[in-house]
Amino acid sequence: MRILIIGSGGREHALAWKLKQSPGVDEIFVAPGNGGTASLAQNQPVSDGDVPALVAFAREHGVDFVVPGPELPLTLGVVDAMNAAGIPCFGPSAACARLEGSKAFAKEVMKAAGVPTAAYGVFSDKDAAKQFAVTHGAPLVIKADGLAAGKGVVIAMTEKEADEALDEMFSGRFGSAGETVVLEEFLRGEEVSLLYFCDGETALPLPSAQDHKAAYDGDQGPNTGGMGAYSPAPVLPDADLEKMADITVRPILREMARRGTPFRGILYAGLMMTAEGPRVLEYNVRFGDPECQPLLMRLDEDLFDLLRACVDGTLAQRHTLRIRPEAALGVVVAAQGYPGSYARGMSISGIEEAESSASVQVFQAGTRREGDRLLSSGGRVLCVTALGCDLADARDRAYAALKHISMPDSFYRHDIGLKGLKRLQEKN
Ligand code: AMP
Ligand code: GLY
């Protein structure tokens, strides 16, 4: 079986690492890949947003199965295009990927499906949006409708901030992604990421995970793609995963099927656990990055078989996933300046030493190889991930491994997992 993974992040390195363990997988290509996938698979210089080139590559190289990582190729219709070429591809059609590609669409589907979410309004006119902001008052959450790499959301704590954010959104900063804006009630609570394998009808939960979106310790600083993640998240006990699926995911599967566009792939519900109950903040239509890294370290199944079951519509034959009992935690090492501008080409060392413990995997994101050197090539550079007997142990192991890594002008958060530990202490 020849697999093509699309993408170049830590998630794609983790997917390649896990798929390489599947006995049915003989060969893995990654387009375009990174320094980490280069050592496991064959990187191919095809951009993740160039669907015709990806299909041409898959055809020419006899690819049997395609696994897109990021949202871009999914929203551009890579699944539809691969299927039209007769190549099975894991993930949602473009029609379903709109759940992530358009926040206004996701809200409309949530409303039709009866999924609890923040009260909202959708605007393509700046004055009307400003009027709504004045009527509702701050705090208010302002979201560009389209894809903005996790950076199109502003939490406005005052009316002035809301006013400025609306000026900025409608100024064209986010291109067509900002032509429509969703204004949302600000919700308080702890966030949790719930990912479900879906085959159009059936949803099978992965264990809960928690991301850390803000750049700096204490959830300070700008929003990023995610600075670290762990699983399980004590805010949501495993026993509640099925109940959460009934509230947040299965109604969406039914609604998408009713519309003639059944959802296959990973449906990821980003939830806020509020005092009034869970509220969906967003859907992603793919594995989260960095949630994927700790989740795949815990998954005790043949990943290829699972992906295949989603595509074939045979998930209902499984009742639960086999999950390792250990906790897993990953810390992202980023280039100084990320999520703003940052330098590239920094030399990275210490990965082998960090991985000398069997419980540690260093998943690479923005890296490239130049001869025998490993250089940084992106904002998020590594995700140092460890399994441990519990969350505290996984955290200790990940941070101990990080001490071996050296890269100039880099930073990482020191508090990944602390929220979960605090919750565990409160429970005891
Ligand atoms: P989204 O891309 O919609 O998930 O938003 C990115 C991040 O903004 C979320 O992970 C939350 O941290 C925050 N956020 C989004 N919507 C809300 C909301 N309604 N209330 C509070 N925080 C929010
Ligand atoms: N870690 C959040 C995301 O992948 O969107």
Coordinates of C-alpha atoms and ligand atoms in Angstrom, one line a residue:
M1 CA 0.0 0.0 0.0
R2 CA 1.4 3.4 -1.1
I3 CA 0.3 6.3 1.0
L4 CA 0.5 10.0 0.2
I5 CA 0.3 12.3 3.3
I6 CA -0.4 16.0 2.4
G7 CA 1.1 18.7 4.6
S8 CA 4.3 19.8 6.4
G9 CA 3.5 20.2 10.1
G10 CA 4.1 18.3 13.3
R11 CA 0.7 16.6 12.7
E12 CA 1.9 15.3 9.4
H13 CA 5.1 14.0 10.9
A14 CA 3.0 12.2 13.6
L15 CA 0.7 10.8 10.9
A16 CA 3.8 9.5 9.0
W17 CA 5.3 8.0 12.2
K18 CA 2.0 6.2 13.1
L19 CA 1.2 5.0 9.6
K20 CA 4.7 3.6 9.2
Q21 CA 3.8 1.2 12.0
S22 CA 0.8 -0.2 10.0
P23 CA 1.7 -3.6 8.5
G24 CA -0.3 -2.8 5.4
V25 CA 1.6 0.3 4.6
D26 CA 4.7 -0.2 2.4
E27 CA 5.7 3.2 1.2
I28 CA 4.9 6.8 2.3
F29 CA 5.2 10.0 0.4
V30 CA 4.7 13.4 2.1
A31 CA 3.9 16.5 0.1
P32 CA 5.7 18.7 0.8
G33 CA 6.8 17.3 4.2
N34 CA 9.5 18.6 6.5
G35 CA 12.8 17.6 8.1
G36 CA 11.1 15.0 10.2
T37 CA 9.1 13.3 7.5
A38 CA 12.3 13.2 5.4
S39 CA 13.7 10.6 7.7
L40 CA 10.6 8.4 7.6
A41 CA 9.2 8.8 4.2
Q42 CA 9.9 10.4 0.8
N43 CA 9.2 14.1 0.7
Q44 CA 7.8 15.5 -2.5
P45 CA 8.1 19.2 -3.5
V46 CA 4.3 19.6 -4.1
S47 CA 2.5 22.3 -2.3
D48 CA -0.4 21.3 0.0
G49 CA -2.6 23.9 -1.8
D50 CA -2.0 22.7 -5.3
V51 CA -4.8 20.1 -5.8
P52 CA -4.2 19.4 -9.5
A53 CA -0.5 18.8 -8.8
L54 CA -1.3 16.5 -5.9
V55 CA -3.7 14.4 -8.0
A56 CA -1.2 14.2 -10.8
F57 CA 1.5 13.1 -8.4
A58 CA -0.8 10.5 -6.8
R59 CA -1.7 9.1 -10.3
E60 CA 1.9 9.0 -11.6
H61 CA 3.2 7.3 -8.5
G62 CA 0.5 4.7 -8.1
V63 CA -0.7 6.1 -4.7
D64 CA -3.3 3.8 -3.2
F65 CA -4.6 6.0 -0.4
V66 CA -4.3 9.7 0.5
V67 CA -4.3 11.4 3.9
P68 CA -4.5 15.2 3.9
G69 CA -3.4 16.8 7.1
P70 CA -4.3 20.5 6.9
E71 CA -7.6 22.3 6.2
L72 CA -6.4 24.1 3.0
P73 CA -6.4 21.1 0.6
L74 CA -9.7 19.8 2.2
T75 CA -11.5 23.1 1.7
L76 CA -10.1 23.2 -1.9
G77 CA -11.7 19.9 -2.6
V78 CA -8.7 17.4 -2.6
V79 CA -11.0 14.6 -1.5
D80 CA -13.4 15.1 -4.3
A81 CA -10.6 15.5 -6.8
M82 CA -8.8 12.3 -5.6
N83 CA -12.1 10.4 -5.7
A84 CA -12.8 11.6 -9.2
A85 CA -9.4 10.1 -10.1
G86 CA -10.4 6.8 -8.5
I87 CA -8.0 7.3 -5.5
P88 CA -9.4 6.8 -2.0
C89 CA -8.8 9.8 0.2
F90 CA -9.4 10.2 3.9
G91 CA -11.3 13.3 4.9
P92 CA -14.4 15.4 4.1
S93 CA -15.6 16.6 0.7
A94 CA -15.3 20.3 0.0
A95 CA -19.0 20.6 0.9
C96 CA -18.3 19.2 4.3
A97 CA -15.0 21.0 4.8
R98 CA -17.0 24.3 4.8
L99 CA -17.7 23.4 8.5
E100 CA -14.2 24.7 9.0
G101 CA -13.8 26.9 6.0
S102 CA -16.7 29.2 6.8
K103 CA -17.6 30.1 10.4
A104 CA -21.0 31.5 9.2
F105 CA -21.7 28.1 7.5
A106 CA -20.7 26.2 10.7
K107 CA -23.0 28.4 12.8
E108 CA -25.9 27.8 10.3
V109 CA -25.4 24.0 10.4
M110 CA -25.1 24.1 14.2
K111 CA -28.4 26.0 14.4
A112 CA -30.2 23.6 12.1
A113 CA -28.8 20.6 14.0
G114 CA -29.6 22.0 17.4
V115 CA -26.0 22.0 18.7
P116 CA -25.4 24.4 21.6
T117 CA -23.1 27.3 20.6
A118 CA -22.5 31.0 21.5
A119 CA -25.3 33.4 20.4
Y120 CA -24.1 35.2 17.2
G121 CA -24.8 37.5 14.3
V122 CA -23.3 37.3 10.8
F123 CA -22.4 40.5 9.0
S124 CA -20.9 41.6 5.6
D125 CA -21.6 45.2 6.3
K126 CA -19.4 47.1 8.7
D127 CA -22.0 49.5 10.0
A128 CA -24.5 46.8 10.8
A129 CA -21.7 44.8 12.6
K130 CA -20.8 47.9 14.6
Q131 CA -24.5 48.5 15.5
F132 CA -24.7 44.8 16.8
A133 CA -21.5 45.4 18.8
V134 CA -23.0 48.5 20.4
T135 CA -26.3 46.8 21.2
H136 CA -24.7 43.7 22.7
G137 CA -21.8 45.5 24.4
A138 CA -18.4 44.0 25.3
P139 CA -16.9 41.5 25.8
L140 CA -17.5 40.2 22.3
V141 CA -15.7 37.8 20.0
I142 CA -15.1 38.8 16.4
K143 CA -14.3 36.2 13.8
A144 CA -13.3 36.4 10.2
D145 CA -15.6 34.0 8.3
G146 CA -12.9 32.3 6.3
L147 CA -9.6 30.5 7.0
A148 CA -7.1 32.6 8.8
A149 CA -4.7 30.0 10.3
G150 CA -6.2 30.4 13.7
K151 CA -5.4 34.1 13.7
G152 CA -8.8 35.5 12.5
V153 CA -10.4 35.7 16.0
V154 CA -10.3 38.8 18.2
I155 CA -11.6 38.7 21.8
A156 CA -12.7 42.3 22.3
M157 CA -12.9 43.1 26.1
T158 CA -14.1 46.7 25.5
E159 CA -16.4 48.4 23.0
K160 CA -13.4 50.3 21.8
E161 CA -11.5 47.1 21.0
A162 CA -14.5 45.7 19.2
D163 CA -14.8 48.9 17.1
E164 CA -11.1 48.7 16.2
A165 CA -11.3 45.0 15.4
L166 CA -14.2 45.5 13.1
D167 CA -12.3 48.3 11.3
E168 CA -9.4 45.9 10.9
M169 CA -11.5 42.9 9.8
F170 CA -13.3 45.0 7.1
S171 CA -10.1 46.7 6.0
G172 CA -9.2 43.6 4.0
R173 CA -6.4 42.3 6.3
F174 CA -7.8 38.8 6.0
G175 CA -8.6 39.1 2.3
S176 CA -11.8 37.4 1.3
A177 CA -11.8 35.5 4.6
G178 CA -12.7 38.8 6.3
E179 CA -15.5 39.9 3.9
T180 CA -18.0 38.3 6.2
V181 CA -17.6 38.5 10.0
V182 CA -19.2 36.6 12.8
L183 CA -19.9 38.4 16.1
E184 CA -20.3 36.1 19.0
E185 CA -21.2 36.1 22.7
F186 CA -18.0 35.8 24.8
L187 CA -18.1 32.5 26.7
R188 CA -16.2 31.7 29.9
G189 CA -14.8 28.3 30.8
E190 CA -12.2 25.8 30.0
E191 CA -11.6 24.6 26.4
V192 CA -11.4 21.0 25.3
S193 CA -10.7 19.5 21.9
L194 CA -12.8 16.4 21.0
L195 CA -11.9 14.5 17.9
Y196 CA -14.1 11.9 16.3
F197 CA -13.4 9.4 13.5
C198 CA -16.5 9.7 11.2
D199 CA -17.7 7.5 8.3
G200 CA -20.7 9.5 7.2
E201 CA -23.0 8.0 9.9
T202 CA -20.9 6.7 12.8
A203 CA -18.7 8.8 15.1
L204 CA -16.0 7.1 17.2
P205 CA -14.3 9.3 19.8
L206 CA -10.6 9.7 20.4
P207 CA -9.9 10.6 24.0
S208 CA -10.2 14.2 25.0
A209 CA -7.3 16.6 24.5
Q210 CA -6.5 20.2 25.4
D211 CA -4.7 22.7 23.3
H212 CA -3.0 25.9 24.4
K213 CA -3.8 28.5 21.8
A214 CA -2.2 31.6 23.3
A215 CA 1.5 32.2 22.6
Y216 CA 2.8 32.8 26.1
D217 CA 2.5 31.3 29.6
G218 CA -0.7 31.9 31.5
D219 CA -2.7 32.1 28.3
Q220 CA -1.2 35.5 27.5
G221 CA -0.3 36.9 24.2
P222 CA -1.7 36.5 20.7
N223 CA -3.5 33.4 19.5
T224 CA -1.4 30.8 17.6
G225 CA -2.0 27.5 15.9
G226 CA -1.4 25.9 19.3
M227 CA 1.6 25.8 21.6
G228 CA 1.1 22.5 23.3
A229 CA -1.4 19.8 24.0
Y230 CA -2.1 16.9 26.2
S231 CA -4.5 14.0 26.5
P232 CA -6.6 13.1 28.4
A233 CA -8.0 16.5 29.4
P234 CA -9.2 16.1 33.0
V235 CA -11.9 18.8 32.2
L236 CA -13.7 16.0 30.3
P237 CA -13.7 12.5 31.7
D238 CA -13.6 9.7 29.2
A239 CA -17.0 8.5 30.4
D240 CA -18.5 11.7 28.9
L241 CA -17.1 11.3 25.4
E242 CA -20.1 9.4 24.1
K243 CA -22.5 11.9 25.7
M244 CA -20.6 14.8 24.1
A245 CA -20.7 13.1 20.7
D246 CA -24.5 13.0 21.1
I247 CA -24.6 16.7 21.8
T248 CA -21.9 18.1 19.5
V249 CA -21.0 15.7 16.7
R250 CA -23.8 13.1 15.9
P251 CA -26.4 15.9 15.2
I252 CA -23.9 17.4 12.7
L253 CA -23.4 14.0 11.0
R254 CA -27.2 13.6 10.7
E255 CA -27.6 17.2 9.3
M256 CA -24.8 16.8 6.8
A257 CA -26.2 13.4 5.6
R258 CA -29.7 15.0 5.4
R259 CA -28.2 17.6 3.1
G260 CA -26.8 14.9 0.8
T261 CA -23.2 15.6 1.9
P262 CA -22.3 12.9 4.5
F263 CA -19.3 13.8 6.6
R264 CA -16.3 11.4 6.5
G265 CA -12.9 12.1 8.2
I266 CA -12.1 13.6 11.5
L267 CA -14.7 16.0 12.9
Y268 CA -13.0 18.0 15.7
A269 CA -15.3 19.9 18.0
G270 CA -13.6 22.8 19.9
L271 CA -15.7 23.1 23.0
M272 CA -16.0 25.6 25.8
M273 CA -17.1 23.9 29.0
T274 CA -19.2 26.7 30.5
A275 CA -21.2 26.8 33.8
E276 CA -24.3 26.3 31.6
G277 CA -22.9 23.2 29.8
P278 CA -20.7 22.6 26.7
R279 CA -20.8 25.1 23.8
V280 CA -19.2 24.5 20.5
L281 CA -16.7 27.2 19.6
E282 CA -15.7 25.8 16.2
Y283 CA -15.4 22.7 14.1
N284 CA -12.3 21.6 12.4
V285 CA -12.5 18.9 9.8
R286 CA -9.1 17.3 10.4
F287 CA -6.7 16.3 13.2
G288 CA -5.7 19.3 15.4
D289 CA -2.1 20.3 15.4
P290 CA -0.6 19.8 18.1
E291 CA -3.5 17.7 19.6
C292 CA -2.7 15.0 16.9
Q293 CA 0.8 14.4 18.4
P294 CA -0.2 13.3 21.9
L295 CA -3.4 11.6 20.6
L296 CA -1.5 9.4 18.1
M297 CA 1.0 8.5 20.8
R298 CA -1.9 7.1 22.8
L299 CA -3.8 5.4 19.9
D300 CA -3.2 1.7 20.2
E301 CA -4.7 0.7 16.9
D302 CA -3.6 0.3 13.3
L303 CA -4.2 3.9 12.1
F304 CA -4.4 2.9 8.4
D305 CA -7.2 0.4 9.2
L306 CA -9.1 3.1 11.0
L307 CA -8.7 5.7 8.2
R308 CA -9.8 3.0 5.7
A309 CA -12.9 2.2 7.8
C310 CA -13.9 5.9 7.7
V311 CA -13.6 6.0 3.9
D312 CA -15.4 2.6 3.5
G313 CA -18.2 3.4 5.8
T314 CA -17.5 0.4 8.1
L315 CA -16.8 2.2 11.4
A316 CA -20.0 0.9 13.0
Q317 CA -18.3 -2.5 13.2
R318 CA -16.1 -1.1 15.9
H319 CA -17.4 0.0 19.2
T320 CA -14.5 1.8 20.8
L321 CA -10.9 2.6 20.0
R322 CA -8.0 0.9 21.8
I323 CA -6.2 3.7 23.7
R324 CA -3.1 3.3 25.8
P325 CA -3.8 4.1 29.4
E326 CA -0.9 6.5 29.7
A327 CA -1.2 10.2 29.4
A328 CA 0.6 12.1 26.6
L329 CA 1.8 15.7 26.5
G330 CA 3.5 17.7 23.8
V331 CA 5.2 21.1 24.0
V332 CA 5.8 23.2 20.9
V333 CA 9.1 24.9 20.4
A334 CA 8.5 28.0 18.2
A335 CA 10.7 30.6 16.6
Q336 CA 11.0 33.9 18.6
G337 CA 8.4 36.3 17.1
Y338 CA 5.8 33.6 16.1
P339 CA 2.9 34.1 15.5
G340 CA 4.2 37.4 14.0
S341 CA 7.3 37.6 11.9
Y342 CA 10.3 35.4 12.8
A343 CA 13.6 34.4 11.4
R344 CA 14.2 31.1 9.6
G345 CA 17.4 29.0 9.1
M346 CA 18.2 28.5 12.8
S347 CA 20.2 25.4 13.5
I348 CA 18.5 22.7 15.6
S349 CA 20.3 20.1 17.7
G350 CA 19.6 17.6 20.5
I351 CA 16.7 15.7 19.0
E352 CA 18.5 12.3 19.3
E353 CA 19.3 13.0 22.9
A354 CA 15.7 14.1 23.6
E355 CA 14.4 10.9 22.0
S356 CA 16.9 8.6 23.9
S357 CA 14.0 7.9 26.3
A358 CA 11.6 5.4 24.7
S359 CA 8.6 7.5 25.9
V360 CA 9.6 10.6 23.9
Q361 CA 9.0 11.5 20.3
V362 CA 10.1 14.8 18.8
F363 CA 7.7 15.6 16.0
Q364 CA 9.1 18.2 13.6
A365 CA 7.0 21.0 12.0
G366 CA 8.9 23.9 10.5
T367 CA 12.2 22.2 9.8
R368 CA 14.2 21.2 6.8
R369 CA 17.4 19.3 6.2
E370 CA 20.4 20.8 4.6
G371 CA 23.1 18.1 4.3
D372 CA 23.4 16.7 7.8
R373 CA 22.1 19.9 9.4
L374 CA 18.6 20.5 10.6
L375 CA 17.4 24.1 10.2
S376 CA 14.2 25.8 11.2
S377 CA 11.9 26.9 8.4
G378 CA 8.7 27.9 10.1
G379 CA 7.1 29.5 13.2
R380 CA 6.2 26.3 15.0
V381 CA 9.4 24.2 14.8
L382 CA 9.1 21.1 17.0
C383 CA 6.6 19.4 19.2
V384 CA 8.4 17.5 22.0
T385 CA 5.9 14.8 23.0
A386 CA 6.1 12.2 25.9
L387 CA 4.0 9.4 27.3
G388 CA 3.9 9.1 31.0
C389 CA 2.0 7.0 33.6
D390 CA -0.2 10.1 34.3
L391 CA -0.4 13.7 33.2
A392 CA 2.3 14.9 35.7
D393 CA 4.7 12.2 34.6
A394 CA 4.1 12.9 30.9
R395 CA 4.7 16.6 31.6
D396 CA 7.9 15.9 33.5
R397 CA 9.2 13.7 30.7
A398 CA 8.4 16.2 27.9
Y399 CA 10.0 19.1 29.7
A400 CA 13.1 16.9 30.6
A401 CA 13.4 16.0 27.0
L402 CA 13.2 19.7 26.0
K403 CA 16.3 20.4 27.9
H404 CA 18.3 18.5 25.3
I405 CA 17.0 20.6 22.4
S406 CA 18.9 23.7 21.4
M407 CA 17.8 26.2 18.8
P408 CA 18.8 29.9 18.9
D409 CA 16.0 32.5 19.2
S410 CA 13.3 30.0 20.1
F411 CA 10.7 29.9 22.9
Y412 CA 8.2 27.5 24.4
R413 CA 5.5 27.7 27.0
H414 CA 6.4 26.4 30.5
D415 CA 2.9 25.8 31.7
I416 CA 1.6 23.1 29.3
G417 CA -0.6 20.7 31.3
L418 CA -0.8 22.9 34.5
K419 CA -4.5 23.5 34.0
G420 CA -5.1 19.8 33.9
L421 CA -3.0 19.1 36.9
K422 CA -4.8 21.8 38.9
R423 CA -8.2 20.2 38.0
L424 CA -6.9 16.8 39.1
Q425 CA -5.7 18.2 42.4
E426 CA -9.2 19.8 42.9
K427 CA -10.8 16.5 42.3
N428 CA -8.7 14.7 44.9
Ligands
AMP1 P1 -12.0 29.5 17.0 O1 -11.1 29.6 15.8 O2 -13.4 29.9 16.6 O3 -11.9 28.3 17.8 O4 -11.5 30.6 18.0 C1 -10.1 30.6 18.4 C2 -10.1 30.7 19.9 O5 -10.7 31.9 20.3 C3 -10.8 29.6 20.7 O6 -10.0 28.5 20.8 C4 -11.1 30.3 22.0 O7 -9.9 30.4 22.8 C5 -11.4 31.7 21.6 N1 -12.8 31.9 21.4 C6 -13.5 31.7 20.2 N2 -14.8 31.9 20.4 C7 -15.0 32.3 21.7 C8 -16.1 32.7 22.4 N3 -17.4 32.7 21.9 N4 -15.9 33.0 23.7 C9 -14.7 33.0 24.3 N5 -13.6 32.6 23.6 C10 -13.7 32.3 22.3
GLY2 N1 -4.7 23.1 17.5 C1 -5.9 23.7 17.0 C2 -6.0 23.4 15.5 O1 -5.4 22.5 15.0 O2 -6.8 24.1 14.9

